Amino acid sequence: MVNFLIFGPPGSGKGTQSVRLAEKFNLAHLSTGDMLRAEIAAGTELGKRMSSIMSKGELVPDEVVIEMIAARIDGTKGKDGFLFDGFPRTVDQTVALEKMLNKRKMKIDSMLVLDVDHDELVKRLIGRAELSGRPDDKDPAVIENRIDVYKEKTEPIIEYCRKKGIYKPINGMGSIEDIFVRLSDYMKKFL
Ligand code: AP5
């Protein structure tokens, strides 16, 4: 099993690229954002509690997403590895993920970080707002808050992973196809 983190600020293309990469390399695509939105859509108690946090662009509590991921890791069969999208988002989540994987004789093999200019992030998210119906895409102030939260709480994971020798920056500017080729060319060395 080979395990990747796909990493980057909101709008950097993590979700778009993950779907294609998971298919190409037979990876299980685990997106905590998608899991949380599914809880909201299903009207569960958890979804109701998380919805207002997400619509402000804040992070939900670590224990909520750690539990979701643990359940998915154990429930996955027939894949060649995992592609974690939007998880981990704090150093504590990263440590929890490492423990989960180590317990199952696995590790994080590589962290792929999509580098995208601030203005391009905002442009992509505002562009998506109409189609996605996501409350966190609608308000430019919430978009800016999501980017600030990323810088403050999520970006420190880069330094943590750099020290472990698994950090790989990828140019996230350009067409979806060009970025897919950049990511695939790097990932295929592991598979
Ligand atoms: P999450 O769902 O993870 O959202 P996000 O990180 O804000 O990321 P996005 O989905 O907005 O962007 P993306 O990088 O996936 O880009 P995408 O491919 O969609 O999290 C949402 C919320 O859930 C969080 O704010 C938090 O509240 C909560 N949450 C989730 N995980 C959590 C965790 N682990 N801990 C705590 N809280 C958590 O692309 C964006 C748009 O750009 C699309 O329209 C796409 O078509 C377009 N696009 C993509 N690539 C290109 C390109 N190359 N050129 C032009 N357009 C492009």
PDB file of C-alpha atoms in Angstrom, residues 30-189:
ATOM      1  CA  LEU A  30     -10.623   9.930   1.343  1.00  0.00           C
ATOM      2  CA  SER A  31     -11.854  13.536   1.529  1.00  0.00           C
ATOM      3  CA  THR A  32     -12.958  14.722   4.955  1.00  0.00           C
ATOM      4  CA  GLY A  33     -14.702  17.728   3.342  1.00  0.00           C
ATOM      5  CA  ASP A  34     -16.831  15.361   1.201  1.00  0.00           C
ATOM      6  CA  MET A  35     -17.565  13.148   4.227  1.00  0.00           C
ATOM      7  CA  LEU A  36     -18.693  16.141   6.289  1.00  0.00           C
ATOM      8  CA  ARG A  37     -20.867  17.502   3.462  1.00  0.00           C
ATOM      9  CA  ALA A  38     -22.449  14.036   3.135  1.00  0.00           C
ATOM     10  CA  GLU A  39     -23.327  14.163   6.858  1.00  0.00           C
ATOM     11  CA  ILE A  40     -24.928  17.587   6.352  1.00  0.00           C
ATOM     12  CA  ALA A  41     -26.849  16.422   3.272  1.00  0.00           C
ATOM     13  CA  ALA A  42     -28.119  13.379   5.195  1.00  0.00           C
ATOM     14  CA  GLY A  43     -29.293  15.637   8.025  1.00  0.00           C
ATOM     15  CA  THR A  44     -27.432  13.684  10.728  1.00  0.00           C
ATOM     16  CA  GLU A  45     -26.837  15.094  14.205  1.00  0.00           C
ATOM     17  CA  LEU A  46     -23.116  15.345  13.450  1.00  0.00           C
ATOM     18  CA  GLY A  47     -23.831  17.168  10.176  1.00  0.00           C
ATOM     19  CA  LYS A  48     -26.065  19.654  11.982  1.00  0.00           C
ATOM     20  CA  ARG A  49     -23.362  20.375  14.554  1.00  0.00           C
ATOM     21  CA  MET A  50     -20.591  20.772  11.936  1.00  0.00           C
ATOM     22  CA  SER A  51     -22.550  22.822   9.405  1.00  0.00           C
ATOM     23  CA  SER A  52     -22.201  26.228  11.079  1.00  0.00           C
ATOM     24  CA  ILE A  53     -18.458  25.713  11.680  1.00  0.00           C
ATOM     25  CA  MET A  54     -17.935  24.855   8.009  1.00  0.00           C
ATOM     26  CA  SER A  55     -20.024  27.729   6.684  1.00  0.00           C
ATOM     27  CA  LYS A  56     -17.734  30.140   8.572  1.00  0.00           C
ATOM     28  CA  GLY A  57     -14.645  28.494   7.074  1.00  0.00           C
ATOM     29  CA  GLU A  58     -13.341  27.272  10.441  1.00  0.00           C
ATOM     30  CA  LEU A  59     -11.989  23.782  11.095  1.00  0.00           C
ATOM     31  CA  VAL A  60     -14.195  21.159  12.736  1.00  0.00           C
ATOM     32  CA  PRO A  61     -12.712  19.485  15.863  1.00  0.00           C
ATOM     33  CA  ASP A  62      -9.790  17.116  15.233  1.00  0.00           C
ATOM     34  CA  GLU A  63     -11.505  14.152  16.917  1.00  0.00           C
ATOM     35  CA  VAL A  64     -14.457  14.299  14.503  1.00  0.00           C
ATOM     36  CA  VAL A  65     -12.340  13.900  11.363  1.00  0.00           C
ATOM     37  CA  ILE A  66      -9.875  11.466  12.950  1.00  0.00           C
ATOM     38  CA  GLU A  67     -12.753   9.131  13.790  1.00  0.00           C
ATOM     39  CA  MET A  68     -14.164   9.400  10.258  1.00  0.00           C
ATOM     40  CA  ILE A  69     -10.822   8.565   8.683  1.00  0.00           C
ATOM     41  CA  ALA A  70     -10.119   5.618  11.003  1.00  0.00           C
ATOM     42  CA  ALA A  71     -13.469   4.055  10.068  1.00  0.00           C
ATOM     43  CA  ARG A  72     -12.766   4.503   6.336  1.00  0.00           C
ATOM     44  CA  ILE A  73      -9.255   3.055   6.516  1.00  0.00           C
ATOM     45  CA  ASP A  74     -10.589  -0.117   8.073  1.00  0.00           C
ATOM     46  CA  GLY A  75     -13.508  -0.318   5.669  1.00  0.00           C
ATOM     47  CA  THR A  76     -11.403  -0.092   2.484  1.00  0.00           C
ATOM     48  CA  LYS A  77     -10.581  -3.219   0.486  1.00  0.00           C
ATOM     49  CA  GLY A  78      -9.013  -3.913  -2.917  1.00  0.00           C
ATOM     50  CA  LYS A  79      -7.064  -0.660  -3.281  1.00  0.00           C
ATOM     51  CA  ASP A  80      -3.334  -0.090  -3.755  1.00  0.00           C
ATOM     52  CA  GLY A  81      -3.196   2.756  -1.237  1.00  0.00           C
ATOM     53  CA  PHE A  82      -4.889   5.880   0.080  1.00  0.00           C
ATOM     54  CA  LEU A  83      -5.066   9.435  -1.206  1.00  0.00           C
ATOM     55  CA  PHE A  84      -5.925  11.721   1.711  1.00  0.00           C
ATOM     56  CA  ASP A  85      -7.566  14.959   0.516  1.00  0.00           C
ATOM     57  CA  GLY A  86      -8.135  17.807   2.984  1.00  0.00           C
ATOM     58  CA  PHE A  87      -6.887  15.621   5.827  1.00  0.00           C
ATOM     59  CA  PRO A  88      -4.779  16.116   7.897  1.00  0.00           C
ATOM     60  CA  ARG A  89      -5.353  19.831   8.525  1.00  0.00           C
ATOM     61  CA  THR A  90      -3.502  20.255  11.820  1.00  0.00           C
ATOM     62  CA  VAL A  91      -0.262  18.818  13.155  1.00  0.00           C
ATOM     63  CA  ASP A  92      -2.319  16.865  15.715  1.00  0.00           C
ATOM     64  CA  GLN A  93      -4.334  15.275  12.901  1.00  0.00           C
ATOM     65  CA  THR A  94      -1.058  14.391  11.157  1.00  0.00           C
ATOM     66  CA  VAL A  95       0.298  12.647  14.250  1.00  0.00           C
ATOM     67  CA  ALA A  96      -3.004  10.772  14.648  1.00  0.00           C
ATOM     68  CA  LEU A  97      -2.876   9.659  11.000  1.00  0.00           C
ATOM     69  CA  GLU A  98       0.692   8.429  11.354  1.00  0.00           C
ATOM     70  CA  LYS A  99      -0.305   6.395  14.401  1.00  0.00           C
ATOM     71  CA  MET A 100      -3.298   4.898  12.577  1.00  0.00           C
ATOM     72  CA  LEU A 101      -1.139   3.931   9.608  1.00  0.00           C
ATOM     73  CA  ASN A 102       1.761   2.616  11.697  1.00  0.00           C
ATOM     74  CA  LYS A 103      -0.625   0.382  13.639  1.00  0.00           C
ATOM     75  CA  ARG A 104      -1.612  -1.140  10.299  1.00  0.00           C
ATOM     76  CA  LYS A 105       2.031  -1.426   9.104  1.00  0.00           C
ATOM     77  CA  MET A 106       1.722   1.545   6.723  1.00  0.00           C
ATOM     78  CA  LYS A 107       3.079   5.094   6.531  1.00  0.00           C
ATOM     79  CA  ILE A 108       2.602   8.391   4.726  1.00  0.00           C
ATOM     80  CA  ASP A 109       4.799   7.896   1.657  1.00  0.00           C
ATOM     81  CA  SER A 110       4.555  11.365   0.157  1.00  0.00           C
ATOM     82  CA  MET A 111       2.939  14.753   0.726  1.00  0.00           C
ATOM     83  CA  LEU A 112       2.078  16.475  -2.560  1.00  0.00           C
ATOM     84  CA  VAL A 113       1.607  20.203  -2.032  1.00  0.00           C
ATOM     85  CA  LEU A 114      -0.157  22.206  -4.754  1.00  0.00           C
ATOM     86  CA  ASP A 115       1.299  25.724  -4.964  1.00  0.00           C
ATOM     87  CA  VAL A 116      -1.240  28.236  -6.291  1.00  0.00           C
ATOM     88  CA  ASP A 117      -1.240  32.069  -6.176  1.00  0.00           C
ATOM     89  CA  HIS A 118      -3.675  33.725  -3.768  1.00  0.00           C
ATOM     90  CA  ASP A 119      -5.605  35.564  -6.518  1.00  0.00           C
ATOM     91  CA  GLU A 120      -6.045  32.369  -8.514  1.00  0.00           C
ATOM     92  CA  LEU A 121      -7.450  30.559  -5.427  1.00  0.00           C
ATOM     93  CA  VAL A 122     -10.038  33.288  -4.896  1.00  0.00           C
ATOM     94  CA  LYS A 123     -10.933  33.346  -8.594  1.00  0.00           C
ATOM     95  CA  ARG A 124     -11.491  29.568  -8.686  1.00  0.00           C
ATOM     96  CA  LEU A 125     -13.631  29.504  -5.531  1.00  0.00           C
ATOM     97  CA  ILE A 126     -15.794  32.460  -6.534  1.00  0.00           C
ATOM     98  CA  GLY A 127     -16.151  30.822  -9.947  1.00  0.00           C
ATOM     99  CA  ARG A 128     -17.423  27.639  -8.318  1.00  0.00           C
ATOM    100  CA  ALA A 129     -19.873  29.314  -5.909  1.00  0.00           C
ATOM    101  CA  GLU A 130     -22.892  29.278  -8.231  1.00  0.00           C
ATOM    102  CA  LEU A 131     -22.452  25.653  -9.248  1.00  0.00           C
ATOM    103  CA  SER A 132     -21.373  24.109  -5.942  1.00  0.00           C
ATOM    104  CA  GLY A 133     -24.003  25.694  -3.710  1.00  0.00           C
ATOM    105  CA  ARG A 134     -21.347  25.519  -0.960  1.00  0.00           C
ATOM    106  CA  PRO A 135     -22.053  28.208   1.645  1.00  0.00           C
ATOM    107  CA  ASP A 136     -18.299  28.577   2.241  1.00  0.00           C
ATOM    108  CA  ASP A 137     -17.764  29.577  -1.434  1.00  0.00           C
ATOM    109  CA  LYS A 138     -20.411  32.289  -1.525  1.00  0.00           C
ATOM    110  CA  ASP A 139     -18.940  34.998   0.694  1.00  0.00           C
ATOM    111  CA  PRO A 140     -15.510  36.450  -0.226  1.00  0.00           C
ATOM    112  CA  ALA A 141     -14.849  37.112   3.491  1.00  0.00           C
ATOM    113  CA  VAL A 142     -15.343  33.404   4.254  1.00  0.00           C
ATOM    114  CA  ILE A 143     -13.014  32.471   1.376  1.00  0.00           C
ATOM    115  CA  GLU A 144     -10.343  34.771   2.853  1.00  0.00           C
ATOM    116  CA  ASN A 145     -10.919  33.239   6.291  1.00  0.00           C
ATOM    117  CA  ARG A 146     -10.470  29.709   4.876  1.00  0.00           C
ATOM    118  CA  ILE A 147      -7.143  30.794   3.355  1.00  0.00           C
ATOM    119  CA  ASP A 148      -6.078  32.420   6.666  1.00  0.00           C
ATOM    120  CA  VAL A 149      -7.044  29.291   8.636  1.00  0.00           C
ATOM    121  CA  TYR A 150      -5.000  27.226   6.175  1.00  0.00           C
ATOM    122  CA  LYS A 151      -1.945  29.454   6.735  1.00  0.00           C
ATOM    123  CA  GLU A 152      -2.273  29.464  10.496  1.00  0.00           C
ATOM    124  CA  LYS A 153      -3.341  25.891  11.321  1.00  0.00           C
ATOM    125  CA  THR A 154      -2.601  23.729   8.286  1.00  0.00           C
ATOM    126  CA  GLU A 155       0.581  25.082   6.709  1.00  0.00           C
ATOM    127  CA  PRO A 156       2.743  24.070   9.736  1.00  0.00           C
ATOM    128  CA  ILE A 157       2.255  20.448   8.581  1.00  0.00           C
ATOM    129  CA  ILE A 158       4.548  21.261   5.633  1.00  0.00           C
ATOM    130  CA  GLU A 159       7.503  21.856   7.949  1.00  0.00           C
ATOM    131  CA  TYR A 160       6.613  18.703   9.915  1.00  0.00           C
ATOM    132  CA  CYS A 161       6.631  16.622   6.691  1.00  0.00           C
ATOM    133  CA  ARG A 162       9.676  18.375   5.248  1.00  0.00           C
ATOM    134  CA  LYS A 163      11.694  17.184   8.246  1.00  0.00           C
ATOM    135  CA  LYS A 164      10.543  13.630   7.516  1.00  0.00           C
ATOM    136  CA  GLY A 165      11.686  13.932   3.889  1.00  0.00           C
ATOM    137  CA  ILE A 166       8.227  13.346   2.381  1.00  0.00           C
ATOM    138  CA  TYR A 167       7.378  16.913   1.243  1.00  0.00           C
ATOM    139  CA  LYS A 168       6.985  17.411  -2.515  1.00  0.00           C
ATOM    140  CA  PRO A 169       5.872  20.809  -3.863  1.00  0.00           C
ATOM    141  CA  ILE A 170       4.010  20.709  -7.182  1.00  0.00           C
ATOM    142  CA  ASN A 171       3.215  23.714  -9.369  1.00  0.00           C
ATOM    143  CA  GLY A 172      -0.585  23.997  -9.116  1.00  0.00           C
ATOM    144  CA  MET A 173      -0.940  26.786 -11.673  1.00  0.00           C
ATOM    145  CA  GLY A 174      -2.049  26.065 -15.243  1.00  0.00           C
ATOM    146  CA  SER A 175      -4.567  23.718 -16.791  1.00  0.00           C
ATOM    147  CA  ILE A 176      -6.150  20.812 -14.887  1.00  0.00           C
ATOM    148  CA  GLU A 177      -4.557  18.430 -17.401  1.00  0.00           C
ATOM    149  CA  ASP A 178      -1.037  19.875 -17.038  1.00  0.00           C
ATOM    150  CA  ILE A 179      -1.220  19.662 -13.243  1.00  0.00           C
ATOM    151  CA  PHE A 180      -2.533  16.084 -13.457  1.00  0.00           C
ATOM    152  CA  VAL A 181       0.497  15.127 -15.588  1.00  0.00           C
ATOM    153  CA  ARG A 182       2.881  16.769 -13.066  1.00  0.00           C
ATOM    154  CA  LEU A 183       1.292  14.881 -10.167  1.00  0.00           C
ATOM    155  CA  SER A 184       1.065  11.547 -12.013  1.00  0.00           C
ATOM    156  CA  ASP A 185       4.683  11.694 -13.186  1.00  0.00           C
ATOM    157  CA  TYR A 186       5.830  12.062  -9.611  1.00  0.00           C
ATOM    158  CA  MET A 187       3.408   9.550  -8.053  1.00  0.00           C
ATOM    159  CA  LYS A 188       4.133   6.754 -10.519  1.00  0.00           C
ATOM    160  CA  LYS A 189       7.623   6.366  -9.020  1.00  0.00           C
TER     161      LYS A 189
END
